[in-house]
Amino acid sequence: GEDVEQSLFLSVREGDSSVINCTYTDSSSTYLYWYKQEPGAGLQLLTYIFSNMDMKQDQRLTVLLNKKDKHLSLRIADTQTGDSAIYFCAVASSGGSYIPTFGRGTSLIVHP
Amino acid sequence: GAVVSQHPSWVICKSGTSVKIECRSLDFQATTMFWYRQFPKQSLMLMATSNEGSKATYEQGVEKDKFLINHASLTLSTLTVTSAHPEDSSFYICSAHSGGYEQYFGPGTRLTVT
């Protein structure tokens, strides 16, 4: 089955950019997502990218996809303390009935 | 965006009792709903896929007699934890799928079994 790997922690200073990385194993992955989870809450879909895209930008968020290396990244520009949360990478493919497989999540800590 | 609600948001129950958790899609019809379990500092573990009007599909290792899932309508799925034990204490999250590529997640239910 699909494996999705993320680093567990990232610490940045307020105002800096954050880059959260994710790798996956299934080259047929079609939909790639980034979710945000704040303490005690459910998951909020931040953004997604299709496998036929290399990059997607949405305000402060930039998603980069390297299909050859099966590497996905999320860049948050001008990181704020309110961005502190756990960020989950998830990928889905037709072989998996489009049910996403989640990584373990990256805990982003933003220091003032 | 689409909204998914869960009720209750947290529940404490005694060992041996059963607890029902509701998941509702508020402004769209969900052909498929999913139930996840999340342990502290861990990822989401898919427990089962619930399709309206048919039996749920359980993931390997999930006891279907312990975690009863009912998807009676296109806007409501329920998860009943039967004869709960302390090891069932966890954060349960549902999500709803309207047929597109997005899943919409509920806010989660914190279950504590004493």
mmCIF file of C-alpha atoms in Angstrom:
data_model
loop_
_atom_site.group_PDB
_atom_site.id
_atom_site.type_symbol
_atom_site.label_atom_id
_atom_site.label_comp_id
_atom_site.label_asym_id
_atom_site.label_seq_id
_atom_site.Cartn_x
_atom_site.Cartn_y
_atom_site.Cartn_z
ATOM 1 C CA GLY A 1 0.000 0.000 0.000
ATOM 2 C CA GLU A 2 0.849 3.646 -0.050
ATOM 3 C CA ASP A 3 3.330 5.041 2.458
ATOM 4 C CA VAL A 4 3.411 8.733 3.230
ATOM 5 C CA GLU A 5 6.293 10.162 5.232
ATOM 6 C CA GLN A 6 6.702 13.550 6.868
ATOM 7 C CA SER A 7 9.151 15.004 9.330
ATOM 8 C CA LEU A 8 7.495 15.271 12.732
ATOM 9 C CA PHE A 9 8.512 18.752 13.844
ATOM 10 C CA LEU A 10 9.342 22.147 12.385
ATOM 11 C CA SER A 11 10.134 25.284 14.345
ATOM 12 C CA VAL A 12 10.289 28.723 12.708
ATOM 13 C CA ARG A 13 10.371 32.358 13.725
ATOM 14 C CA GLU A 14 7.348 34.541 13.094
ATOM 15 C CA GLY A 15 7.621 36.257 9.715
ATOM 16 C CA ASP A 16 9.896 33.601 8.229
ATOM 17 C CA SER A 17 8.799 31.088 5.612
ATOM 18 C CA SER A 18 7.990 27.515 6.615
ATOM 19 C CA VAL A 19 8.529 24.565 4.334
ATOM 20 C CA ILE A 20 6.941 21.239 5.216
ATOM 21 C CA ASN A 21 8.038 18.245 3.174
ATOM 22 C CA CYS A 22 6.303 14.993 2.343
ATOM 23 C CA THR A 23 7.303 11.912 0.376
ATOM 24 C CA TYR A 24 5.056 9.153 -0.891
ATOM 25 C CA THR A 25 5.556 5.815 -2.579
ATOM 26 C CA ASP A 26 2.687 5.269 -5.018
ATOM 27 C CA SER A 27 3.570 6.833 -8.356
ATOM 28 C CA SER A 28 -0.060 6.569 -9.459
ATOM 29 C CA SER A 29 -1.170 9.017 -6.770
ATOM 30 C CA THR A 30 -3.544 11.448 -8.392
ATOM 31 C CA TYR A 31 -4.688 13.831 -5.691
ATOM 32 C CA LEU A 32 -2.328 15.266 -3.118
ATOM 33 C CA TYR A 33 -3.627 17.243 -0.160
ATOM 34 C CA TRP A 34 -2.439 19.340 2.721
ATOM 35 C CA TYR A 35 -4.604 19.463 5.845
ATOM 36 C CA LYS A 36 -4.224 21.569 8.991
ATOM 37 C CA GLN A 37 -5.269 20.348 12.425
ATOM 38 C CA GLU A 38 -5.415 22.672 15.400
ATOM 39 C CA PRO A 39 -5.436 21.195 18.942
ATOM 40 C CA GLY A 40 -8.607 19.266 19.715
ATOM 41 C CA ALA A 41 -10.109 19.959 16.306
ATOM 42 C CA GLY A 42 -10.778 18.085 13.099
ATOM 43 C CA LEU A 43 -8.871 18.489 9.862
ATOM 44 C CA GLN A 44 -9.175 21.536 7.667
ATOM 45 C CA LEU A 45 -8.332 21.160 3.990
ATOM 46 C CA LEU A 46 -5.754 23.831 3.210
ATOM 47 C CA THR A 47 -5.001 23.111 -0.390
ATOM 48 C CA TYR A 48 -4.579 20.300 -2.866
ATOM 49 C CA ILE A 49 -2.800 19.632 -6.125
ATOM 50 C CA PHE A 50 -3.435 17.239 -8.961
ATOM 51 C CA SER A 51 -0.655 15.003 -10.218
ATOM 52 C CA ASN A 52 -0.574 16.779 -13.578
ATOM 53 C CA MET A 53 0.479 20.011 -11.871
ATOM 54 C CA ASP A 54 3.916 21.075 -10.651
ATOM 55 C CA MET A 55 2.943 23.997 -8.504
ATOM 56 C CA LYS A 56 -0.075 25.655 -7.011
ATOM 57 C CA GLN A 57 -0.171 28.962 -5.150
ATOM 58 C CA ASP A 58 -2.986 30.171 -2.944
ATOM 59 C CA GLN A 59 -2.267 33.391 -1.056
ATOM 60 C CA ARG A 60 0.499 32.553 1.460
ATOM 61 C CA LEU A 61 0.521 28.880 0.534
ATOM 62 C CA THR A 62 2.618 27.351 -2.234
ATOM 63 C CA VAL A 63 2.517 23.656 -3.039
ATOM 64 C CA LEU A 64 5.296 22.096 -5.074
ATOM 65 C CA LEU A 65 5.096 18.616 -6.556
ATOM 66 C CA ASN A 66 8.039 16.635 -7.885
ATOM 67 C CA LYS A 67 6.477 13.547 -9.402
ATOM 68 C CA LYS A 68 9.788 12.004 -10.357
ATOM 69 C CA ASP A 69 10.990 12.040 -6.763
ATOM 70 C CA LYS A 70 7.461 11.565 -5.329
ATOM 71 C CA HIS A 71 8.003 14.625 -3.192
ATOM 72 C CA LEU A 72 5.422 17.177 -2.121
ATOM 73 C CA SER A 73 6.070 20.352 -0.176
ATOM 74 C CA LEU A 74 4.002 23.084 1.420
ATOM 75 C CA ARG A 75 5.504 26.523 1.818
ATOM 76 C CA ILE A 76 3.859 29.040 4.119
ATOM 77 C CA ALA A 77 5.067 32.572 3.526
ATOM 78 C CA ASP A 78 5.240 35.112 6.369
ATOM 79 C CA THR A 79 4.432 32.466 8.972
ATOM 80 C CA GLN A 80 2.297 33.717 11.852
ATOM 81 C CA THR A 81 1.753 32.330 15.357
ATOM 82 C CA GLY A 82 -1.757 31.372 14.246
ATOM 83 C CA ASP A 83 -0.189 28.971 11.770
ATOM 84 C CA SER A 84 1.049 26.805 14.649
ATOM 85 C CA ALA A 85 -0.703 23.467 14.149
ATOM 86 C CA ILE A 86 -0.153 19.972 12.814
ATOM 87 C CA TYR A 87 0.000 19.730 9.039
ATOM 88 C CA PHE A 88 -0.917 16.469 7.362
ATOM 89 C CA CYS A 89 0.077 15.425 3.888
ATOM 90 C CA ALA A 90 -2.352 13.010 2.231
ATOM 91 C CA VAL A 91 -2.343 11.295 -1.148
ATOM 92 C CA ALA A 92 -5.028 9.420 -3.018
ATOM 93 C CA SER A 93 -5.123 7.299 -6.137
ATOM 94 C CA SER A 94 -7.710 5.466 -8.173
ATOM 95 C CA GLY A 95 -6.147 2.185 -7.047
ATOM 96 C CA GLY A 96 -7.070 3.123 -3.498
ATOM 97 C CA SER A 97 -10.591 4.196 -4.462
ATOM 98 C CA TYR A 98 -9.427 7.789 -3.931
ATOM 99 C CA ILE A 99 -9.382 7.279 -0.165
ATOM 100 C CA PRO A 100 -6.462 9.378 1.090
ATOM 101 C CA THR A 101 -3.533 7.897 2.925
ATOM 102 C CA PHE A 102 -2.260 10.293 5.562
ATOM 103 C CA GLY A 103 1.226 10.982 6.798
ATOM 104 C CA ARG A 104 1.877 11.214 10.527
ATOM 105 C CA GLY A 105 1.710 14.982 10.485
ATOM 106 C CA THR A 106 4.292 17.721 10.977
ATOM 107 C CA SER A 107 3.934 19.806 14.103
ATOM 108 C CA LEU A 108 4.719 23.427 13.165
ATOM 109 C CA ILE A 109 5.735 25.686 16.031
ATOM 110 C CA VAL A 110 6.002 29.400 15.332
ATOM 111 C CA HIS A 111 8.057 31.482 17.749
ATOM 112 C CA PRO A 112 7.339 35.197 18.232
ATOM 113 C CA GLY B 1 -17.050 25.205 1.941
ATOM 114 C CA ALA B 2 -19.003 22.151 2.941
ATOM 115 C CA VAL B 3 -19.641 21.611 6.647
ATOM 116 C CA VAL B 4 -19.555 18.359 8.560
ATOM 117 C CA SER B 5 -20.637 18.238 12.170
ATOM 118 C CA GLN B 6 -20.107 15.623 14.866
ATOM 119 C CA HIS B 7 -22.010 15.058 18.050
ATOM 120 C CA PRO B 8 -21.047 14.885 20.805
ATOM 121 C CA SER B 9 -17.754 16.755 20.722
ATOM 122 C CA TRP B 10 -16.611 14.889 23.807
ATOM 123 C CA VAL B 11 -18.003 12.081 25.913
ATOM 124 C CA ILE B 12 -16.957 10.253 29.051
ATOM 125 C CA CYS B 13 -18.477 6.850 29.656
ATOM 126 C CA LYS B 14 -18.007 3.915 31.982
ATOM 127 C CA SER B 15 -16.363 0.709 30.900
ATOM 128 C CA GLY B 16 -18.878 -1.748 29.463
ATOM 129 C CA THR B 17 -21.342 0.843 28.202
ATOM 130 C CA SER B 18 -22.007 1.777 24.571
ATOM 131 C CA VAL B 19 -21.541 5.184 23.011
ATOM 132 C CA LYS B 20 -23.001 6.541 19.782
ATOM 133 C CA ILE B 21 -21.290 9.252 17.768
ATOM 134 C CA GLU B 22 -23.126 11.083 14.987
ATOM 135 C CA CYS B 23 -21.634 12.551 11.845
ATOM 136 C CA ARG B 24 -23.740 14.873 9.705
ATOM 137 C CA SER B 25 -23.114 16.643 6.430
ATOM 138 C CA LEU B 26 -24.952 19.924 6.883
ATOM 139 C CA ASP B 27 -25.152 21.436 3.430
ATOM 140 C CA PHE B 28 -24.490 18.607 1.014
ATOM 141 C CA GLN B 29 -25.374 14.998 0.484
ATOM 142 C CA ALA B 30 -22.579 12.596 1.270
ATOM 143 C CA THR B 31 -22.496 9.453 -0.790
ATOM 144 C CA THR B 32 -19.671 8.133 1.344
ATOM 145 C CA MET B 33 -18.564 8.846 4.882
ATOM 146 C CA PHE B 34 -15.391 7.709 6.579
ATOM 147 C CA TRP B 35 -14.573 7.052 10.206
ATOM 148 C CA TYR B 36 -11.070 7.614 11.510
ATOM 149 C CA ARG B 37 -9.402 7.122 14.832
ATOM 150 C CA GLN B 38 -6.525 9.291 15.966
ATOM 151 C CA PHE B 39 -4.207 8.586 18.876
ATOM 152 C CA PRO B 40 -2.227 11.425 20.490
ATOM 153 C CA LYS B 41 0.533 12.747 18.221
ATOM 154 C CA GLN B 42 -0.326 10.150 15.593
ATOM 155 C CA SER B 43 -1.876 10.173 12.173
ATOM 156 C CA LEU B 44 -5.419 9.283 11.296
ATOM 157 C CA MET B 45 -6.195 5.605 11.078
ATOM 158 C CA LEU B 46 -9.046 4.781 8.720
ATOM 159 C CA MET B 47 -11.480 2.490 10.507
ATOM 160 C CA ALA B 48 -14.241 2.044 7.970
ATOM 161 C CA THR B 49 -15.943 3.400 4.888
ATOM 162 C CA SER B 50 -19.654 3.948 5.164
ATOM 163 C CA ASN B 51 -21.893 4.056 2.096
ATOM 164 C CA GLU B 52 -25.490 5.163 2.347
ATOM 165 C CA GLY B 53 -27.876 2.245 2.328
ATOM 166 C CA SER B 54 -25.265 -0.489 2.413
ATOM 167 C CA LYS B 55 -23.004 -2.174 4.903
ATOM 168 C CA ALA B 56 -19.832 -0.438 5.967
ATOM 169 C CA THR B 57 -16.474 -1.657 4.740
ATOM 170 C CA TYR B 58 -14.094 -2.139 7.639
ATOM 171 C CA GLU B 59 -10.328 -1.875 7.456
ATOM 172 C CA GLN B 60 -8.230 -4.840 8.457
ATOM 173 C CA GLY B 61 -7.928 -5.187 12.204
ATOM 174 C CA VAL B 62 -11.048 -3.182 13.030
ATOM 175 C CA GLU B 63 -13.676 -5.199 14.881
ATOM 176 C CA LYS B 64 -16.982 -4.713 13.070
ATOM 177 C CA ASP B 65 -18.981 -6.061 16.018
ATOM 178 C CA LYS B 66 -17.394 -3.549 18.334
ATOM 179 C CA PHE B 67 -17.578 -0.501 16.079
ATOM 180 C CA LEU B 68 -21.060 -0.510 14.563
ATOM 181 C CA ILE B 69 -21.557 1.867 11.673
ATOM 182 C CA ASN B 70 -24.897 2.900 10.242
ATOM 183 C CA HIS B 71 -25.339 5.226 7.279
ATOM 184 C CA ALA B 72 -29.102 5.556 7.146
ATOM 185 C CA SER B 73 -29.319 8.687 5.033
ATOM 186 C CA LEU B 74 -27.201 10.791 2.714
ATOM 187 C CA THR B 75 -26.518 13.254 5.535
ATOM 188 C CA LEU B 76 -26.042 11.053 8.594
ATOM 189 C CA SER B 77 -23.684 8.287 9.628
ATOM 190 C CA THR B 78 -23.342 6.943 13.152
ATOM 191 C CA LEU B 79 -20.540 5.078 14.886
ATOM 192 C CA THR B 80 -21.470 3.084 17.983
ATOM 193 C CA VAL B 81 -18.672 1.861 20.204
ATOM 194 C CA THR B 82 -20.164 -1.152 21.949
ATOM 195 C CA SER B 83 -19.028 -2.402 25.360
ATOM 196 C CA ALA B 84 -16.407 0.317 25.519
ATOM 197 C CA HIS B 85 -13.135 -0.272 27.319
ATOM 198 C CA PRO B 86 -10.412 2.180 28.352
ATOM 199 C CA GLU B 87 -8.320 1.189 25.323
ATOM 200 C CA ASP B 88 -11.120 2.530 23.111
ATOM 201 C CA SER B 89 -10.423 6.014 24.454
ATOM 202 C CA SER B 90 -9.380 8.070 21.468
ATOM 203 C CA PHE B 91 -10.261 10.937 19.156
ATOM 204 C CA TYR B 92 -12.763 9.812 16.525
ATOM 205 C CA ILE B 93 -13.078 11.869 13.362
ATOM 206 C CA CYS B 94 -15.521 11.445 10.520
ATOM 207 C CA SER B 95 -15.325 12.812 7.024
ATOM 208 C CA ALA B 96 -17.810 13.046 4.202
ATOM 209 C CA HIS B 97 -17.310 12.651 0.503
ATOM 210 C CA SER B 98 -19.765 14.128 -1.970
ATOM 211 C CA GLY B 99 -18.426 12.314 -5.015
ATOM 212 C CA GLY B 100 -15.670 14.744 -5.917
ATOM 213 C CA TYR B 101 -12.045 14.615 -4.891
ATOM 214 C CA GLU B 102 -12.439 16.462 -1.598
ATOM 215 C CA GLN B 103 -13.216 15.046 1.805
ATOM 216 C CA TYR B 104 -14.709 17.293 4.438
ATOM 217 C CA PHE B 105 -13.823 16.511 8.008
ATOM 218 C CA GLY B 106 -15.874 16.848 11.137
ATOM 219 C CA PRO B 107 -14.428 18.501 14.255
ATOM 220 C CA GLY B 108 -13.901 15.159 15.992
ATOM 221 C CA THR B 109 -15.249 13.475 19.127
ATOM 222 C CA ARG B 110 -13.053 12.876 22.144
ATOM 223 C CA LEU B 111 -14.064 9.593 23.830
ATOM 224 C CA THR B 112 -12.803 8.783 27.301
ATOM 225 C CA VAL B 113 -13.727 5.447 28.828
ATOM 226 C CA THR B 114 -13.236 5.182 32.581
#
